[in-house]
mmCIF file of C-alpha atoms in Angstrom:
data_model
loop_
_atom_site.group_PDB
_atom_site.id
_atom_site.type_symbol
_atom_site.label_atom_id
_atom_site.label_comp_id
_atom_site.label_asym_id
_atom_site.label_seq_id
_atom_site.Cartn_x
_atom_site.Cartn_y
_atom_site.Cartn_z
ATOM 1 C CA MET A 1 -189.029 29.343 -142.313
ATOM 2 C CA ALA A 2 -191.147 31.724 -140.307
ATOM 3 C CA ALA A 3 -192.297 34.769 -141.653
ATOM 4 C CA HIS A 4 -190.568 36.946 -139.481
ATOM 5 C CA GLU A 5 -187.245 35.214 -139.508
ATOM 6 C CA GLU A 6 -184.231 37.383 -140.089
ATOM 7 C CA GLY A 7 -183.241 37.006 -143.581
ATOM 8 C CA PRO A 8 -180.820 39.273 -145.756
ATOM 9 C CA ILE A 9 -182.670 41.833 -147.585
ATOM 10 C CA PHE A 10 -179.988 41.305 -150.577
ATOM 11 C CA GLY A 11 -180.055 37.822 -151.897
ATOM 12 C CA MET A 12 -183.967 37.185 -151.588
ATOM 13 C CA HIS A 13 -183.319 34.311 -153.803
ATOM 14 C CA ASP A 14 -182.185 32.042 -151.816
ATOM 15 C CA HIS A 15 -184.163 31.987 -149.007
ATOM 16 C CA GLU A 16 -184.444 28.022 -148.948
ATOM 17 C CA ASP A 17 -180.427 27.701 -147.819
ATOM 18 C CA THR A 18 -181.265 27.575 -144.418
ATOM 19 C CA ASN A 19 -177.775 27.934 -143.384
ATOM 20 C CA HIS A 20 -177.239 31.362 -144.699
ATOM 21 C CA HIS A 21 -176.880 34.147 -142.805
ATOM 22 C CA HIS A 22 -178.014 32.634 -139.679
ATOM 23 C CA THR A 23 -175.242 34.645 -137.962
ATOM 24 C CA TRP A 24 -175.541 38.116 -137.851
ATOM 25 C CA ASN A 25 -172.991 39.931 -135.382
ATOM 26 C CA LYS A 26 -174.302 42.929 -134.552
ATOM 27 C CA PRO A 27 -171.084 45.790 -136.399
ATOM 28 C CA SER A 28 -170.250 48.651 -134.357
ATOM 29 C CA THR A 29 -171.409 52.267 -135.224
ATOM 30 C CA ILE A 30 -168.587 53.296 -137.002
ATOM 31 C CA GLU A 31 -168.399 49.629 -139.405
ATOM 32 C CA ALA A 32 -172.570 50.542 -139.643
ATOM 33 C CA ARG A 33 -171.460 54.050 -141.062
ATOM 34 C CA VAL A 34 -168.697 52.866 -143.457
ATOM 35 C CA ARG A 35 -171.400 49.963 -144.989
ATOM 36 C CA ALA A 36 -174.125 52.013 -145.473
ATOM 37 C CA LEU A 37 -171.578 54.194 -147.271
ATOM 38 C CA GLU A 38 -170.270 51.812 -149.489
ATOM 39 C CA SER A 39 -174.261 50.481 -150.160
ATOM 40 C CA LEU A 40 -175.467 53.865 -150.914
ATOM 41 C CA LEU A 41 -172.317 54.988 -153.184
ATOM 42 C CA VAL A 42 -172.882 51.769 -155.075
ATOM 43 C CA GLU A 43 -176.560 52.074 -155.239
ATOM 44 C CA LYS A 44 -176.106 55.343 -157.122
ATOM 45 C CA ASN A 45 -173.595 54.408 -159.235
ATOM 46 C CA ILE A 46 -171.189 56.593 -157.877
ATOM 47 C CA THR A 47 -168.535 53.817 -157.235
ATOM 48 C CA THR A 48 -168.549 49.891 -157.519
ATOM 49 C CA HIS A 49 -167.242 47.454 -155.245
ATOM 50 C CA ASP A 50 -164.514 46.445 -157.532
ATOM 51 C CA ALA A 51 -163.064 50.189 -157.819
ATOM 52 C CA ILE A 52 -162.573 49.909 -153.881
ATOM 53 C CA ASP A 53 -161.425 46.512 -154.015
ATOM 54 C CA THR A 54 -158.648 47.255 -156.633
ATOM 55 C CA LEU A 55 -157.752 50.595 -154.766
ATOM 56 C CA VAL A 56 -157.190 49.165 -151.579
ATOM 57 C CA ALA A 57 -155.382 45.900 -153.091
ATOM 58 C CA ALA A 58 -152.938 48.181 -154.768
ATOM 59 C CA PHE A 59 -152.037 50.385 -151.393
ATOM 60 C CA GLU A 60 -151.833 47.112 -149.487
ATOM 61 C CA ASN A 61 -150.018 44.846 -151.898
ATOM 62 C CA ASP A 62 -147.475 47.684 -153.098
ATOM 63 C CA LEU A 63 -148.273 47.390 -156.911
ATOM 64 C CA GLY A 64 -145.836 47.676 -159.636
ATOM 65 C CA PRO A 65 -143.897 50.245 -160.043
ATOM 66 C CA MET A 66 -145.536 50.521 -163.978
ATOM 67 C CA HIS A 67 -144.890 54.035 -164.367
ATOM 68 C CA GLY A 68 -141.133 54.064 -164.040
ATOM 69 C CA ALA A 69 -141.036 51.128 -166.003
ATOM 70 C CA LYS A 70 -142.909 51.837 -169.337
ATOM 71 C CA VAL A 71 -139.887 55.250 -168.596
ATOM 72 C CA VAL A 72 -137.142 52.567 -168.454
ATOM 73 C CA ALA A 73 -138.401 50.495 -171.435
ATOM 74 C CA LYS A 74 -138.664 53.394 -173.463
ATOM 75 C CA SER A 75 -135.624 54.383 -172.615
ATOM 76 C CA TRP A 76 -133.997 51.341 -173.736
ATOM 77 C CA VAL A 77 -135.928 51.116 -177.031
ATOM 78 C CA ASP A 78 -136.118 55.552 -178.166
ATOM 79 C CA PRO A 79 -132.388 56.927 -178.166
ATOM 80 C CA ALA A 80 -134.050 60.221 -178.856
ATOM 81 C CA TYR A 81 -136.293 59.850 -175.496
ATOM 82 C CA ARG A 82 -133.447 58.622 -173.899
ATOM 83 C CA ALA A 83 -131.633 61.619 -174.946
ATOM 84 C CA ARG A 84 -134.229 63.674 -173.617
ATOM 85 C CA LEU A 85 -134.781 62.185 -170.485
ATOM 86 C CA GLU A 86 -131.032 62.233 -169.838
ATOM 87 C CA LYS A 87 -131.521 66.502 -170.274
ATOM 88 C CA ASP A 88 -134.419 66.805 -168.445
ATOM 89 C CA GLY A 89 -136.031 63.805 -166.525
ATOM 90 C CA THR A 90 -139.253 65.685 -165.267
ATOM 91 C CA ALA A 91 -140.051 66.683 -168.783
ATOM 92 C CA ALA A 92 -139.078 63.529 -170.417
ATOM 93 C CA ILE A 93 -141.659 61.525 -167.597
ATOM 94 C CA ALA A 94 -143.898 64.352 -168.373
ATOM 95 C CA GLU A 95 -144.073 63.484 -171.966
ATOM 96 C CA LEU A 96 -145.819 59.679 -170.797
ATOM 97 C CA GLY A 97 -148.679 61.378 -168.944
ATOM 98 C CA TYR A 98 -147.023 61.288 -165.290
ATOM 99 C CA ARG A 99 -146.961 64.306 -163.285
ATOM 100 C CA GLY A 100 -147.247 65.946 -159.818
ATOM 101 C CA LEU A 101 -147.389 63.935 -156.900
ATOM 102 C CA GLN A 102 -143.682 64.082 -156.160
ATOM 103 C CA THR A 103 -142.517 63.707 -159.404
ATOM 104 C CA GLU A 104 -141.077 67.056 -159.802
ATOM 105 C CA HIS A 105 -137.624 67.206 -160.462
ATOM 106 C CA VAL A 106 -136.208 63.963 -161.647
ATOM 107 C CA LYS A 107 -133.517 63.148 -162.248
ATOM 108 C CA ALA A 108 -132.396 59.687 -164.153
ATOM 109 C CA LEU A 109 -130.131 57.769 -163.785
ATOM 110 C CA PHE A 110 -128.148 55.571 -166.149
ATOM 111 C CA ASN A 111 -126.382 52.409 -165.032
ATOM 112 C CA SER A 112 -124.065 50.999 -167.468
ATOM 113 C CA PRO A 113 -120.813 47.989 -167.309
ATOM 114 C CA THR A 114 -118.867 51.265 -165.637
ATOM 115 C CA ASP A 115 -121.137 52.677 -162.847
ATOM 116 C CA HIS A 116 -123.868 51.783 -160.806
ATOM 117 C CA HIS A 117 -126.334 54.220 -159.324
ATOM 118 C CA MET A 118 -128.707 53.757 -156.636
ATOM 119 C CA TRP A 119 -130.311 56.251 -154.065
ATOM 120 C CA VAL A 120 -131.963 56.353 -150.718
ATOM 121 C CA CYS A 121 -133.571 59.237 -148.672
ATOM 122 C CA THR A 122 -131.268 59.109 -145.742
ATOM 123 C CA LEU A 123 -133.491 61.964 -143.899
ATOM 124 C CA CYS A 124 -136.978 61.192 -144.492
ATOM 125 C CA SER A 125 -139.088 58.963 -146.396
ATOM 126 C CA CYS A 126 -138.769 61.232 -150.064
ATOM 127 C CA TYR A 127 -139.937 58.789 -152.808
ATOM 128 C CA PRO A 128 -141.419 59.244 -156.353
ATOM 129 C CA TRP A 129 -144.582 57.800 -155.440
ATOM 130 C CA THR A 130 -146.397 57.953 -158.845
ATOM 131 C CA LEU A 131 -143.659 56.310 -161.023
ATOM 132 C CA LEU A 132 -142.529 53.563 -158.136
ATOM 133 C CA GLY A 133 -145.873 53.024 -155.943
ATOM 134 C CA ILE A 134 -145.431 52.660 -152.668
ATOM 135 C CA PRO A 135 -141.756 52.724 -151.038
ATOM 136 C CA PRO A 136 -140.959 49.239 -149.762
ATOM 137 C CA VAL A 137 -140.832 48.028 -146.230
ATOM 138 C CA TRP A 138 -136.614 48.364 -146.266
ATOM 139 C CA PHE A 139 -136.521 51.667 -147.841
ATOM 140 C CA LYS A 140 -137.477 53.061 -144.829
ATOM 141 C CA SER A 141 -135.362 51.182 -142.405
ATOM 142 C CA PRO A 142 -132.634 52.831 -140.823
ATOM 143 C CA ALA A 143 -130.818 49.885 -141.307
ATOM 144 C CA TYR A 144 -130.532 50.572 -145.210
ATOM 145 C CA ARG A 145 -130.590 54.322 -144.838
ATOM 146 C CA ALA A 146 -127.280 54.374 -143.075
ATOM 147 C CA LYS A 147 -125.878 51.334 -144.512
ATOM 148 C CA VAL A 148 -126.269 52.115 -147.718
ATOM 149 C CA VAL A 149 -124.158 55.665 -147.587
ATOM 150 C CA SER A 150 -121.206 53.910 -146.018
ATOM 151 C CA GLN A 151 -121.448 50.436 -147.502
ATOM 152 C CA PRO A 152 -123.133 50.342 -150.529
ATOM 153 C CA ARG A 153 -121.249 47.406 -151.739
ATOM 154 C CA GLU A 154 -122.586 45.479 -148.768
ATOM 155 C CA VAL A 155 -126.146 46.704 -149.191
ATOM 156 C CA LEU A 156 -126.059 45.584 -152.846
ATOM 157 C CA LYS A 157 -124.691 42.074 -151.555
ATOM 158 C CA ASP A 158 -127.565 41.922 -149.215
ATOM 159 C CA PHE A 159 -129.815 42.418 -152.224
ATOM 160 C CA GLY A 160 -128.169 39.733 -153.914
ATOM 161 C CA LEU A 161 -125.998 41.896 -156.679
ATOM 162 C CA VAL A 162 -122.626 41.448 -156.330
ATOM 163 C CA LEU A 163 -120.746 43.999 -158.609
ATOM 164 C CA ASP A 164 -117.327 43.630 -160.299
ATOM 165 C CA PRO A 165 -115.397 45.541 -157.914
ATOM 166 C CA ALA A 166 -114.239 47.703 -161.345
ATOM 167 C CA VAL A 167 -118.075 49.183 -161.155
ATOM 168 C CA GLN A 168 -118.248 52.600 -159.903
ATOM 169 C CA VAL A 169 -120.610 52.746 -157.518
ATOM 170 C CA HIS A 170 -122.753 56.086 -156.948
ATOM 171 C CA VAL A 171 -124.934 57.066 -154.188
ATOM 172 C CA TRP A 172 -127.452 59.673 -154.378
ATOM 173 C CA ASP A 173 -129.323 61.272 -151.712
ATOM 174 C CA THR A 174 -132.954 62.469 -152.475
ATOM 175 C CA SER A 175 -134.864 65.333 -151.049
ATOM 176 C CA ALA A 176 -138.041 66.820 -151.165
ATOM 177 C CA GLU A 177 -136.782 69.018 -154.231
ATOM 178 C CA GLN A 178 -135.012 66.468 -156.042
ATOM 179 C CA ARG A 179 -135.946 62.572 -156.779
ATOM 180 C CA TYR A 180 -133.989 60.082 -158.703
ATOM 181 C CA LEU A 181 -134.884 57.076 -161.332
ATOM 182 C CA VAL A 182 -132.560 54.643 -162.180
ATOM 183 C CA VAL A 183 -132.555 53.311 -165.233
ATOM 184 C CA PRO A 184 -131.191 49.852 -165.316
ATOM 185 C CA GLU A 185 -128.812 48.182 -168.009
ATOM 186 C CA ARG A 186 -131.249 46.999 -170.810
ATOM 187 C CA PRO A 187 -130.708 42.812 -170.186
ATOM 188 C CA ARG A 188 -129.124 40.833 -172.732
ATOM 189 C CA GLY A 189 -131.251 38.825 -175.250
ATOM 190 C CA THR A 190 -134.279 41.093 -175.587
ATOM 191 C CA GLU A 191 -133.831 42.703 -178.929
ATOM 192 C CA GLY A 192 -137.216 40.923 -179.972
ATOM 193 C CA LEU A 193 -139.022 42.450 -177.215
ATOM 194 C CA SER A 194 -142.060 45.234 -177.252
ATOM 195 C CA GLU A 195 -141.822 48.030 -175.300
ATOM 196 C CA ASP A 196 -144.617 46.740 -172.895
ATOM 197 C CA GLN A 197 -142.679 43.512 -172.731
ATOM 198 C CA LEU A 198 -139.934 45.051 -171.932
ATOM 199 C CA ALA A 199 -141.265 47.486 -169.287
ATOM 200 C CA LYS A 200 -141.995 43.963 -167.524
ATOM 201 C CA LEU A 201 -138.444 43.217 -166.961
ATOM 202 C CA VAL A 202 -137.863 46.572 -165.126
ATOM 203 C CA THR A 203 -138.430 45.865 -161.079
ATOM 204 C CA ARG A 204 -138.914 48.502 -158.517
ATOM 205 C CA ASP A 205 -135.684 47.766 -157.112
ATOM 206 C CA ALA A 206 -133.948 47.676 -159.933
ATOM 207 C CA MET A 207 -135.153 51.355 -160.364
ATOM 208 C CA ILE A 208 -134.012 52.503 -156.931
ATOM 209 C CA GLY A 209 -130.578 50.534 -158.099
ATOM 210 C CA THR A 210 -130.714 48.121 -155.519
ATOM 211 C CA GLY A 211 -131.234 45.380 -158.506
ATOM 212 C CA LYS A 212 -130.966 44.564 -162.056
ATOM 213 C CA ALA A 213 -133.535 44.470 -164.421
ATOM 214 C CA LEU A 214 -134.848 40.516 -164.735
ATOM 215 C CA SER A 215 -134.038 38.377 -167.598
ATOM 216 C CA PRO A 216 -136.831 37.333 -170.035
ATOM 217 C CA GLY A 217 -136.911 33.618 -168.270
ATOM 218 C CA GLU A 218 -136.926 35.502 -164.959
ATOM 219 C CA ALA A 219 -140.147 37.494 -166.132
ATOM 220 C CA GLY A 220 -141.662 34.717 -167.206
ATOM 221 C CA LEU A 221 -141.778 36.076 -170.971
ATOM 222 C CA MET B 1 -156.254 47.465 -168.681
ATOM 223 C CA SER B 2 -159.741 49.632 -167.998
ATOM 224 C CA ARG B 3 -160.330 47.951 -164.715
ATOM 225 C CA HIS B 4 -156.830 48.282 -163.551
ATOM 226 C CA THR B 5 -156.135 51.337 -164.895
ATOM 227 C CA ALA B 6 -157.264 53.549 -161.736
ATOM 228 C CA SER B 7 -155.034 51.772 -159.394
ATOM 229 C CA GLN B 8 -151.686 52.724 -161.331
ATOM 230 C CA GLY B 9 -152.917 56.117 -161.801
ATOM 231 C CA PRO B 10 -151.387 58.725 -159.490
ATOM 232 C CA VAL B 11 -153.281 58.120 -156.948
ATOM 233 C CA ILE B 12 -151.564 58.238 -153.608
ATOM 234 C CA PRO B 13 -152.089 61.136 -151.954
ATOM 235 C CA GLU B 14 -149.578 62.906 -150.039
ATOM 236 C CA MET B 15 -150.135 63.511 -146.802
ATOM 237 C CA GLU B 16 -147.869 64.659 -144.305
ATOM 238 C CA GLY B 17 -147.560 65.292 -140.226
ATOM 239 C CA THR B 18 -151.265 64.588 -138.701
ATOM 240 C CA LEU B 19 -152.622 63.766 -141.738
ATOM 241 C CA ALA B 20 -150.287 61.111 -142.629
ATOM 242 C CA TYR B 21 -151.826 57.782 -142.255
ATOM 243 C CA PRO B 22 -151.074 55.224 -140.382
ATOM 244 C CA ARG B 23 -148.029 52.933 -142.059
ATOM 245 C CA ARG B 24 -145.839 50.466 -141.606
ATOM 246 C CA ASN B 25 -142.685 51.019 -143.066
ATOM 247 C CA GLY B 26 -144.263 53.432 -145.565
ATOM 248 C CA GLU B 27 -147.513 51.127 -146.173
ATOM 249 C CA PRO B 28 -150.435 51.768 -145.469
ATOM 250 C CA VAL B 29 -151.508 49.753 -142.242
ATOM 251 C CA PHE B 30 -155.379 48.796 -141.849
ATOM 252 C CA ASP B 31 -156.251 47.786 -138.198
ATOM 253 C CA ALA B 32 -159.665 46.678 -139.268
ATOM 254 C CA PRO B 33 -161.472 46.255 -142.894
ATOM 255 C CA TRP B 34 -163.752 49.132 -142.283
ATOM 256 C CA GLN B 35 -160.627 51.081 -142.639
ATOM 257 C CA SER B 36 -159.588 50.049 -145.865
ATOM 258 C CA ARG B 37 -162.853 49.897 -147.274
ATOM 259 C CA ALA B 38 -162.942 53.824 -146.286
ATOM 260 C CA PHE B 39 -160.044 54.547 -147.463
ATOM 261 C CA GLY B 40 -160.542 52.436 -150.546
ATOM 262 C CA MET B 41 -163.788 55.072 -151.164
ATOM 263 C CA VAL B 42 -162.016 57.729 -150.508
ATOM 264 C CA VAL B 43 -159.245 57.613 -153.036
ATOM 265 C CA SER B 44 -161.542 55.723 -155.783
ATOM 266 C CA LEU B 45 -163.984 58.917 -155.946
ATOM 267 C CA HIS B 46 -161.499 61.114 -155.948
ATOM 268 C CA VAL B 47 -159.310 59.514 -158.582
ATOM 269 C CA ALA B 48 -162.910 59.221 -160.377
ATOM 270 C CA GLY B 49 -162.692 63.022 -160.826
ATOM 271 C CA ARG B 50 -165.646 63.656 -157.926
ATOM 272 C CA TYR B 51 -163.783 65.950 -155.901
ATOM 273 C CA PRO B 52 -160.187 67.489 -156.036
ATOM 274 C CA TRP B 53 -157.833 65.778 -153.140
ATOM 275 C CA ASN B 54 -157.987 68.982 -151.087
ATOM 276 C CA ASP B 55 -161.625 69.246 -150.497
ATOM 277 C CA PHE B 56 -161.254 66.054 -148.643
ATOM 278 C CA LYS B 57 -158.079 67.023 -147.003
ATOM 279 C CA GLU B 58 -159.414 70.029 -145.701
ATOM 280 C CA ARG B 59 -162.044 68.447 -143.747
ATOM 281 C CA LEU B 60 -159.999 66.003 -142.548
ATOM 282 C CA ILE B 61 -157.837 68.629 -141.161
ATOM 283 C CA ASP B 62 -161.157 70.061 -139.349
ATOM 284 C CA ALA B 63 -162.074 66.451 -138.300
ATOM 285 C CA ILE B 64 -158.702 66.008 -136.609
ATOM 286 C CA ALA B 65 -158.784 69.354 -135.275
ATOM 287 C CA SER B 66 -161.980 68.511 -133.603
ATOM 288 C CA GLY B 67 -160.187 66.466 -131.083
ATOM 289 C CA SER B 68 -161.069 62.510 -130.607
ATOM 290 C CA SER B 69 -164.373 60.982 -132.313
ATOM 291 C CA PRO B 70 -167.225 59.956 -130.296
ATOM 292 C CA ASP B 71 -166.972 56.387 -131.867
ATOM 293 C CA ALA B 72 -163.622 55.484 -131.171
ATOM 294 C CA PRO B 73 -162.980 53.253 -128.177
ATOM 295 C CA GLU B 74 -160.878 54.661 -125.655
ATOM 296 C CA ASP B 75 -157.156 53.963 -126.456
ATOM 297 C CA THR B 76 -157.587 53.396 -130.167
ATOM 298 C CA PRO B 77 -155.837 55.277 -132.722
ATOM 299 C CA ASP B 78 -158.778 57.267 -134.102
ATOM 300 C CA TYR B 79 -157.791 58.395 -137.519
ATOM 301 C CA TYR B 80 -159.871 56.564 -139.661
ATOM 302 C CA TYR B 81 -162.943 57.862 -137.266
ATOM 303 C CA HIS B 82 -162.384 61.085 -138.779
ATOM 304 C CA TRP B 83 -161.564 59.751 -142.042
ATOM 305 C CA VAL B 84 -165.257 58.525 -142.363
ATOM 306 C CA ALA B 85 -166.349 61.915 -140.735
ATOM 307 C CA ALA B 86 -164.836 64.091 -143.392
ATOM 308 C CA PHE B 87 -165.807 61.739 -146.003
ATOM 309 C CA SER B 88 -169.615 61.892 -145.066
ATOM 310 C CA ARG B 89 -169.366 65.647 -144.398
ATOM 311 C CA LEU B 90 -167.798 65.954 -147.892
ATOM 312 C CA LEU B 91 -170.430 63.669 -149.409
ATOM 313 C CA VAL B 92 -173.277 66.009 -148.118
ATOM 314 C CA HIS B 93 -171.491 69.093 -149.230
ATOM 315 C CA LYS B 94 -171.396 67.604 -152.943
ATOM 316 C CA GLY B 95 -175.052 66.377 -152.831
ATOM 317 C CA ILE B 96 -174.058 63.208 -153.488
ATOM 318 C CA LEU B 97 -175.769 61.567 -150.338
ATOM 319 C CA THR B 98 -178.049 63.391 -147.567
ATOM 320 C CA GLU B 99 -177.060 63.321 -143.846
ATOM 321 C CA ALA B 100 -180.900 61.731 -143.733
ATOM 322 C CA GLU B 101 -180.479 58.850 -145.861
ATOM 323 C CA LEU B 102 -176.716 58.043 -144.520
ATOM 324 C CA ALA B 103 -178.334 57.893 -141.079
ATOM 325 C CA ASP B 104 -181.318 55.879 -142.017
ATOM 326 C CA ARG B 105 -178.863 53.331 -143.955
ATOM 327 C CA GLU B 106 -176.414 53.022 -141.099
ATOM 328 C CA ARG B 107 -179.632 52.260 -138.769
ATOM 329 C CA GLU B 108 -180.541 49.360 -140.957
ATOM 330 C CA PHE B 109 -177.130 48.223 -140.737
ATOM 331 C CA LEU B 110 -177.056 48.657 -136.921
ATOM 332 C CA SER B 111 -180.066 46.967 -136.228
ATOM 333 C CA GLY B 112 -179.613 44.256 -138.790
ATOM 334 C CA ALA B 113 -182.693 45.338 -141.197
ATOM 335 C CA ARG B 114 -179.773 45.292 -143.594
ATOM 336 C CA GLN B 115 -177.053 42.835 -143.356
ATOM 337 C CA GLN B 116 -175.230 42.743 -147.301
ATOM 338 C CA VAL B 117 -173.349 45.076 -148.205
ATOM 339 C CA TYR B 118 -172.519 43.528 -151.648
#
């Protein structure tokens, strides 16, 4: 290898491997700037590549709505908490440390064998990010927004949820001031599960009202 | 537990109007890897408590208000170009980086003297 042949500055150990880094594409100015930023920040221990990876993955893949799920699971096992959640959703959610960023004025809607709740934002894109992560693709589709009000049962059928005709369906329209969180019914056969395990049964759709909580089998428990 | 905590925290910044990042049906859209890296850096430092979200947001507002970015090719949305400019200014303002070291490092990547970020 010639002394001045281009080689990577990092990874000095495997210079024998001549197949390494043979092709180098000149980055654009903005690419170089972003690489400079990342390499400097990591060097200075301000952040790590992992931390950035994790964040990007969270945003790109719509991470599970863990916060909302914990609220639901707690309400399943703790009747006093459930009562507080019913009375003042915002305060009960804040008890678990989740506040701000669009969780103001959250009303919890409790599904039961006789009543099914679901919510939508017909006007814009109000969504309790902190509790549920990134809105699902369909949530903002005009089709969902329009149809859920006029034909909620049809929409639920599209989601694979067929309700007994006797069950009353309630559709709530969320707004900038008012957010909702559906508390699905606790599935049968979950008596022995811990709160953390129960939270795994609570899907995002269940908390929007377009699905039910998973059975332990469906959740792989 | 620990290593994924950050991603589950209340990290999604509220950005409306001209500040809204490009999304498709609510999900952020990145047209190139550098955009998602830039996005991840800004949010991760905020989550780590390096600055309040508004410190970044104000600089992004200024960057967008100052017109199209000189680095962005024509007909390319320049939102993330502004994002990077705002982030760079914030880091310098906070004393985390200096403009000189950032410019030096950028030149190293441009010339190929430095190729690996990792």
